[in-house]
Short mmCIF file of N, CA and C in Angstrom, two decimals:
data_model
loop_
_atom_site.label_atom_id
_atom_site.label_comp_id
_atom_site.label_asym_id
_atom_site.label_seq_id
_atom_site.Cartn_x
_atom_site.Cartn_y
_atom_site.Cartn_z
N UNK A 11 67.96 66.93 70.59
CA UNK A 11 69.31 66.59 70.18
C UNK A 11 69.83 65.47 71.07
N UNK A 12 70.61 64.39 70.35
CA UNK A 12 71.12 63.49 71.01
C UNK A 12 72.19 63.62 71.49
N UNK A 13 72.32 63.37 73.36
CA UNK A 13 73.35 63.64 74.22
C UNK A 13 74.06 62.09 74.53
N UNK A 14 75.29 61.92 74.86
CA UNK A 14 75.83 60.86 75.30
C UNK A 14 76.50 61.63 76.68
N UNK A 15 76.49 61.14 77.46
CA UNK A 15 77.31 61.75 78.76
C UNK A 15 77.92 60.89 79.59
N UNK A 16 79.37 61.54 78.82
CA UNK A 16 80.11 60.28 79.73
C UNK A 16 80.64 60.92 81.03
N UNK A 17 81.12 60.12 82.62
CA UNK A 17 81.54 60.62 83.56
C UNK A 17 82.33 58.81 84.03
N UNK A 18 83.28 59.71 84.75
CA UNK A 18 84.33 58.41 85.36
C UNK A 18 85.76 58.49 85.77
N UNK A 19 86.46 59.21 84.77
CA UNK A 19 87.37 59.29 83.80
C UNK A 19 88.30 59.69 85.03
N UNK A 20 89.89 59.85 84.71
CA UNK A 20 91.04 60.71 85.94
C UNK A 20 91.67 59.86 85.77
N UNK A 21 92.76 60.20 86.81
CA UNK A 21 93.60 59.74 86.94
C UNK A 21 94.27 58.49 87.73
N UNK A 22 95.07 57.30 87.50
CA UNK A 22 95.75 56.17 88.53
C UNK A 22 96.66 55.83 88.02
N UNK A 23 97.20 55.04 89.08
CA UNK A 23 98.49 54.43 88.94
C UNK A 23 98.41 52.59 88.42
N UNK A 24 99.35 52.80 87.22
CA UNK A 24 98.99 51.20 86.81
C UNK A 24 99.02 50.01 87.76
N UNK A 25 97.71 49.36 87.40
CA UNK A 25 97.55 48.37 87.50
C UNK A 25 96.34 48.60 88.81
N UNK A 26 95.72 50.14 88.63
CA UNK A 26 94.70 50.39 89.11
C UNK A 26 93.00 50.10 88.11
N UNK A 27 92.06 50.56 88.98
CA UNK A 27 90.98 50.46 88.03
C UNK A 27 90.04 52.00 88.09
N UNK A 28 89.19 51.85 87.03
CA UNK A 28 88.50 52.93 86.97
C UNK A 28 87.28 52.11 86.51
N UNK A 29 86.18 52.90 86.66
CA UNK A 29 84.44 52.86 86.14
C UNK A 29 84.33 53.77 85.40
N UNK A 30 83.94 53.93 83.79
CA UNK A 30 83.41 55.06 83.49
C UNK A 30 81.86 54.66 82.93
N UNK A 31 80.83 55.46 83.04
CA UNK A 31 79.95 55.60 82.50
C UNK A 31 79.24 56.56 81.47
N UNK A 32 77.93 55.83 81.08
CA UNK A 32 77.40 56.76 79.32
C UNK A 32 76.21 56.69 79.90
N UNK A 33 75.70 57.66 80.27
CA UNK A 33 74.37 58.17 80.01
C UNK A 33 73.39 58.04 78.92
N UNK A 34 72.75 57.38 78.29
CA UNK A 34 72.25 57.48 77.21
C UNK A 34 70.59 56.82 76.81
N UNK A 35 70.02 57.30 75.92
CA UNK A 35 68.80 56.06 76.10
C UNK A 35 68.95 54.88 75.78
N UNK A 36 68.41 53.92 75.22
CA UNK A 36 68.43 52.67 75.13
C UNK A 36 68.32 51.76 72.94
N UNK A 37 70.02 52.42 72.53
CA UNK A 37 70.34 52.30 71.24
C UNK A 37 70.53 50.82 71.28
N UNK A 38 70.58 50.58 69.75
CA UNK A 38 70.45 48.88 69.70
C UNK A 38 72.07 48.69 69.81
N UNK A 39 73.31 49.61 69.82
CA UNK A 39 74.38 49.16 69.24
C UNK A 39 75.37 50.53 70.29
N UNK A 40 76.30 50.25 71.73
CA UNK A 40 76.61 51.38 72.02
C UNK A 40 78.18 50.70 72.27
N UNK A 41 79.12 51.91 71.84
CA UNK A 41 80.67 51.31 72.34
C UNK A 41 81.49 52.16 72.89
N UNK A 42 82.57 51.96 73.36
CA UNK A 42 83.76 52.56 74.06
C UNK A 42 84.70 52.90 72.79
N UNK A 43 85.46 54.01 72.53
CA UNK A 43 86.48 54.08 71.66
C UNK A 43 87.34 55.09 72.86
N UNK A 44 88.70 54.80 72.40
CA UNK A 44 89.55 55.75 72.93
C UNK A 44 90.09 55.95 72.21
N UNK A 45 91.24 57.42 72.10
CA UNK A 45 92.07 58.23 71.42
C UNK A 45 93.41 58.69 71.94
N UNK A 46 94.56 57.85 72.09
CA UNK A 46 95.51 58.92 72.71
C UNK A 46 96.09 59.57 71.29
N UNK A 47 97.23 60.52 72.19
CA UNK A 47 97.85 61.96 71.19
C UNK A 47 98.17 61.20 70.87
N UNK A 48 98.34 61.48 69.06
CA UNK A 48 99.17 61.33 68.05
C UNK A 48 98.60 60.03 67.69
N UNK A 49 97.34 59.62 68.10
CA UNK A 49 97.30 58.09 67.23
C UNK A 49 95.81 58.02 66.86
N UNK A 50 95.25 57.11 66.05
CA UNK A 50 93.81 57.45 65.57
C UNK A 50 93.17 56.76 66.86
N UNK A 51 91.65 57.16 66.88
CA UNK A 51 90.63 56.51 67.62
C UNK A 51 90.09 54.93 67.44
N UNK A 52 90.67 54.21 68.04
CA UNK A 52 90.00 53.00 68.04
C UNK A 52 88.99 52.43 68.98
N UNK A 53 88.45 51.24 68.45
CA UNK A 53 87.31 51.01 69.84
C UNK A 53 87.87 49.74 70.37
N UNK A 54 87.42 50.24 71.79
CA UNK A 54 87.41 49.21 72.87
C UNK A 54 86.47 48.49 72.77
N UNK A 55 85.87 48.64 72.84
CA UNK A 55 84.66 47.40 73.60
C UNK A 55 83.15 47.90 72.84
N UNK A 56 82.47 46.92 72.71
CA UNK A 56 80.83 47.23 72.20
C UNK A 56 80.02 46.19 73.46
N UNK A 57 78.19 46.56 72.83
CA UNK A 57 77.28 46.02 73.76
C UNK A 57 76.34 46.76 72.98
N UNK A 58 75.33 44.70 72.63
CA UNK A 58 74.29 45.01 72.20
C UNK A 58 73.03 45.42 72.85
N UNK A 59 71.77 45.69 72.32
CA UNK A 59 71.12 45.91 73.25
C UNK A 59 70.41 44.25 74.30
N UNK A 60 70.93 42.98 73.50
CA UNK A 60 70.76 41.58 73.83
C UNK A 60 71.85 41.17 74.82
N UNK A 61 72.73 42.36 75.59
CA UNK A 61 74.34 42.09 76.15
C UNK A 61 75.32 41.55 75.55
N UNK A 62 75.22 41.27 74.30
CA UNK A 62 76.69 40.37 73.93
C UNK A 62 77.21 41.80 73.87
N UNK A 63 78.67 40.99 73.70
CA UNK A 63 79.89 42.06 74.17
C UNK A 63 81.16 41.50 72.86
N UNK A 64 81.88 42.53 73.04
CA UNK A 64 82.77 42.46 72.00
C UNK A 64 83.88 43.14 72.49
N UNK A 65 85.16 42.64 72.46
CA UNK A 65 86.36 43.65 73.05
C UNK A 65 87.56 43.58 71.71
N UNK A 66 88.48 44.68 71.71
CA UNK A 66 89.37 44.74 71.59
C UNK A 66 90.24 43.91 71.85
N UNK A 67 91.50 43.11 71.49
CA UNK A 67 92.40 42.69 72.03
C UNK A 67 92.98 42.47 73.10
N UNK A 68 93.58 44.03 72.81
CA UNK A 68 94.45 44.77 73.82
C UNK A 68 93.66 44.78 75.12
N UNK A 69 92.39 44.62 74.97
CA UNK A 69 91.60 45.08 76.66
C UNK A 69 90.98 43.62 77.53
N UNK A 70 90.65 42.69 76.63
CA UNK A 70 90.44 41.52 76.51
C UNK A 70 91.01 41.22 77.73
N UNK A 71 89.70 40.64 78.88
CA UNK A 71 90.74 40.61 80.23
C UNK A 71 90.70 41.28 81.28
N UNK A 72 90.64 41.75 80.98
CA UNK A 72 90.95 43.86 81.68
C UNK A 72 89.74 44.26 82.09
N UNK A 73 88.85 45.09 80.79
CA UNK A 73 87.82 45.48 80.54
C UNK A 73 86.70 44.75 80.39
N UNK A 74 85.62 45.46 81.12
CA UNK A 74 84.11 44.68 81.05
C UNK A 74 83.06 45.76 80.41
N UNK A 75 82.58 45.64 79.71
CA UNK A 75 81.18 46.42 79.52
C UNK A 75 80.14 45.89 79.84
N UNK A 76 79.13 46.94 80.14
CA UNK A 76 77.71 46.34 80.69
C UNK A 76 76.83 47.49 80.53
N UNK A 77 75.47 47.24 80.69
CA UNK A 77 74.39 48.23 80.52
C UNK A 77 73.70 47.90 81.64
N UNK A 78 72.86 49.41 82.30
CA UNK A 78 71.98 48.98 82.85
C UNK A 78 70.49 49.33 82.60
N UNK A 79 69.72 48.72 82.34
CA UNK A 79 68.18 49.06 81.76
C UNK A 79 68.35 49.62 80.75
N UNK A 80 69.32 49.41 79.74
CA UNK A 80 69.54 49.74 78.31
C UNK A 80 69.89 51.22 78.35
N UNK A 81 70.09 51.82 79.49
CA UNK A 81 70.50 53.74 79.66
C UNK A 81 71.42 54.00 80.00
N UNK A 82 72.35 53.31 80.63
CA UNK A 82 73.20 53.53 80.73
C UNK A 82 74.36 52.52 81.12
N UNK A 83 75.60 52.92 79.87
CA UNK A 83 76.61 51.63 79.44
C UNK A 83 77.91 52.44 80.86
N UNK A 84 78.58 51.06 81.35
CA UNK A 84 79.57 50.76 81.83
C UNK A 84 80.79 50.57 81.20
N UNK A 85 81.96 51.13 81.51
CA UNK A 85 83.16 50.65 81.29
C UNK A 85 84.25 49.93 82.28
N UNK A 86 83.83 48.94 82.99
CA UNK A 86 84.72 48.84 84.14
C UNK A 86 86.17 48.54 83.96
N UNK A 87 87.45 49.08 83.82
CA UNK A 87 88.76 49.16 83.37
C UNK A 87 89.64 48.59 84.71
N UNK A 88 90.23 47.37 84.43
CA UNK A 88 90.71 46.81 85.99
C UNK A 88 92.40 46.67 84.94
N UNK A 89 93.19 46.62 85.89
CA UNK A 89 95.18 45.88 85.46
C UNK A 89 94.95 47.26 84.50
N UNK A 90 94.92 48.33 84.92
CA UNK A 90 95.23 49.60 84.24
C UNK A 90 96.69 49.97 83.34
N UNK A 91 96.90 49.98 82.39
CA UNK A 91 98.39 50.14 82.15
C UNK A 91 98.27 51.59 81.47
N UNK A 92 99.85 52.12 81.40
CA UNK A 92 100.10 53.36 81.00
C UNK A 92 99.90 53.59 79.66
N UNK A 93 99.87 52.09 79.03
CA UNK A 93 98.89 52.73 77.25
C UNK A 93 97.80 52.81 77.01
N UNK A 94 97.08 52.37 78.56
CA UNK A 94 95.86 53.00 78.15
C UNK A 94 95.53 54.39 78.26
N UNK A 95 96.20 55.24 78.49
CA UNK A 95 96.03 56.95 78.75
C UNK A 95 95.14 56.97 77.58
N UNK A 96 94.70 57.76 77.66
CA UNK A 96 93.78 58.43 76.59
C UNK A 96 92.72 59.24 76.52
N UNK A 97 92.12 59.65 75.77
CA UNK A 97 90.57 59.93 75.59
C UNK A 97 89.70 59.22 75.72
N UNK A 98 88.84 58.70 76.00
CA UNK A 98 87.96 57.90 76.14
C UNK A 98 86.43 58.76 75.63
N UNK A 99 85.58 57.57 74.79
CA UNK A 99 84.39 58.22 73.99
C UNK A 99 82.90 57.42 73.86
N UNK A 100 82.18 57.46 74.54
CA UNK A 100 81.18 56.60 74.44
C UNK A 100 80.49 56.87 72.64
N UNK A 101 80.00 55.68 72.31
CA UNK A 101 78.91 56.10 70.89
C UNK A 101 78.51 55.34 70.64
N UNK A 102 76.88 55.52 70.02
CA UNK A 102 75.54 54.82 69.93
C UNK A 102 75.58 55.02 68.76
N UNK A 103 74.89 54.01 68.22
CA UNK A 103 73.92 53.73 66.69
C UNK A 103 72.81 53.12 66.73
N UNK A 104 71.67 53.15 66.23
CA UNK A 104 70.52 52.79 65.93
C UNK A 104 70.30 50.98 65.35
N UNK A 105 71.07 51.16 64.78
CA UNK A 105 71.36 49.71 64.25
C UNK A 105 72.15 48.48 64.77
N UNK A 106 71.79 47.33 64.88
CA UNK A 106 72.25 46.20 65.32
C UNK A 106 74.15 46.32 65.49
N UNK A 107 74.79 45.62 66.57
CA UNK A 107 75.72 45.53 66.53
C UNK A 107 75.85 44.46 65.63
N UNK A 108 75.34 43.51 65.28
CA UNK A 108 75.82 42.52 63.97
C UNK A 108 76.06 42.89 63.03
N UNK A 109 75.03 44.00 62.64
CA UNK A 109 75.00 44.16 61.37
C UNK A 109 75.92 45.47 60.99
N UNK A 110 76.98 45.79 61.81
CA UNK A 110 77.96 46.73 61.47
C UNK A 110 78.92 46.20 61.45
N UNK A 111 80.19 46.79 61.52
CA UNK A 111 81.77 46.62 62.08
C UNK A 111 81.49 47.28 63.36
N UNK A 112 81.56 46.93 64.10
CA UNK A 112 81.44 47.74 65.29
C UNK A 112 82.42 48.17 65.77
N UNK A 113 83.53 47.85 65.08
CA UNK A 113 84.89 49.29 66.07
C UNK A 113 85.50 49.86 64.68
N UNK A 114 84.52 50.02 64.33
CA UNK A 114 84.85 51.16 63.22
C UNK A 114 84.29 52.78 63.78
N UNK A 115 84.55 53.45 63.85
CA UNK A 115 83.91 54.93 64.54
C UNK A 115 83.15 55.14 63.75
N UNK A 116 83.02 55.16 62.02
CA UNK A 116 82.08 55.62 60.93
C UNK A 116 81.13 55.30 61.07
N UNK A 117 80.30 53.56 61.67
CA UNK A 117 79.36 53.36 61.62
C UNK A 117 78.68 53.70 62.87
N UNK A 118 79.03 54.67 63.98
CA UNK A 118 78.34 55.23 65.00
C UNK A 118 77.82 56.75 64.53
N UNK A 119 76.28 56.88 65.11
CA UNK A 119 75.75 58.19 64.46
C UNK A 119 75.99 59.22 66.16
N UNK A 120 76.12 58.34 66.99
CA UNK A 120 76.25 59.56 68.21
C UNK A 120 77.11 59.65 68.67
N UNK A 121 77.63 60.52 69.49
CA UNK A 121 79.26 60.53 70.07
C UNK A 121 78.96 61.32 71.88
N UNK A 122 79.69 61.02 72.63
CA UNK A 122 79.87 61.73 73.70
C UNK A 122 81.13 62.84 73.93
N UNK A 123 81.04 63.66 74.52
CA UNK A 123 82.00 64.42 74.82
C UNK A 123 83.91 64.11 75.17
N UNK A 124 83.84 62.68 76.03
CA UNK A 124 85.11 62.42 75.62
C UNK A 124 84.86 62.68 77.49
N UNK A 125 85.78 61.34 78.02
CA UNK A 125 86.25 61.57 79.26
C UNK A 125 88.07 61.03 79.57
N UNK A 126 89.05 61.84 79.85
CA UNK A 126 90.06 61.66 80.01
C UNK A 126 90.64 60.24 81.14
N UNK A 127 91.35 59.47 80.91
CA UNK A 127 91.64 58.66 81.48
C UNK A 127 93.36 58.32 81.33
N UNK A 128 94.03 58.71 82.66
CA UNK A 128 95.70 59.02 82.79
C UNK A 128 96.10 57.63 83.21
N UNK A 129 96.98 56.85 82.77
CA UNK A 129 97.49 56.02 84.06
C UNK A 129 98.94 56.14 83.64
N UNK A 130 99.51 56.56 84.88
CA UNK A 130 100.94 56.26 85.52
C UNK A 130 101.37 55.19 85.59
N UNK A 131 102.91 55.37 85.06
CA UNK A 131 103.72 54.05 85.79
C UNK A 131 104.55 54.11 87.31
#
């Protein structure tokens, strides 16, 4: 069975940073989505298995993704703000990041457990 394992996650005060990481093997297509209450899951950030990268807007700046030896993806989260609270969710797919939407959640077949990430004002 396929595991994603994310670790990183807690708590700071804005305009702090956090690292989270994904455990995982080496998928052609892996991304960041977060979830706060009351609003749907969108994605942050992708990474192919070739490193291109893809961000969100809102994180654009901020946020870096990276892999290392294709096993395990990075989230490095720097200028922390209080909308980013959330859930945070690593997820892999088999298939090319080109050839999806990649911050769509539907076209990911794996999911991780979800690591919490607070920031204070």
């Amino acid at each position: 069975q396929v595991q994603l394992v994310e670790s990183g996650g807690g708590s700071v005060q804005a305009g702090g940073s956090l690292r989270l990481s994904c455990a995982a093997s080496g998928y052609a297509c892996m991304g960041w989505f977060r979830q706060a209450p009351g609003k749907e899951r969108e994605g942050v950030a992708t990474i192919a298995r070739d490193g291109s990268t893809s961000y969100a807007d809102s994180v654009k700046g901020r946020f870096t993704i990276s892999r290392d030896n294709a096993k395990t993806v990075y989230l490095q989260m720097n200028s922390l703000k209080p909308e980013d609270t959330a859930m945070y969710y690593c997820a892999a797919v088999e298939q090319l990041c080109a050839a999806i939407s990649r911050f769509d959640e539907k076209e990911y077949s794996y999911w991780g457990q979800g690591t919490q990430v607070t920031v204070s004002s």
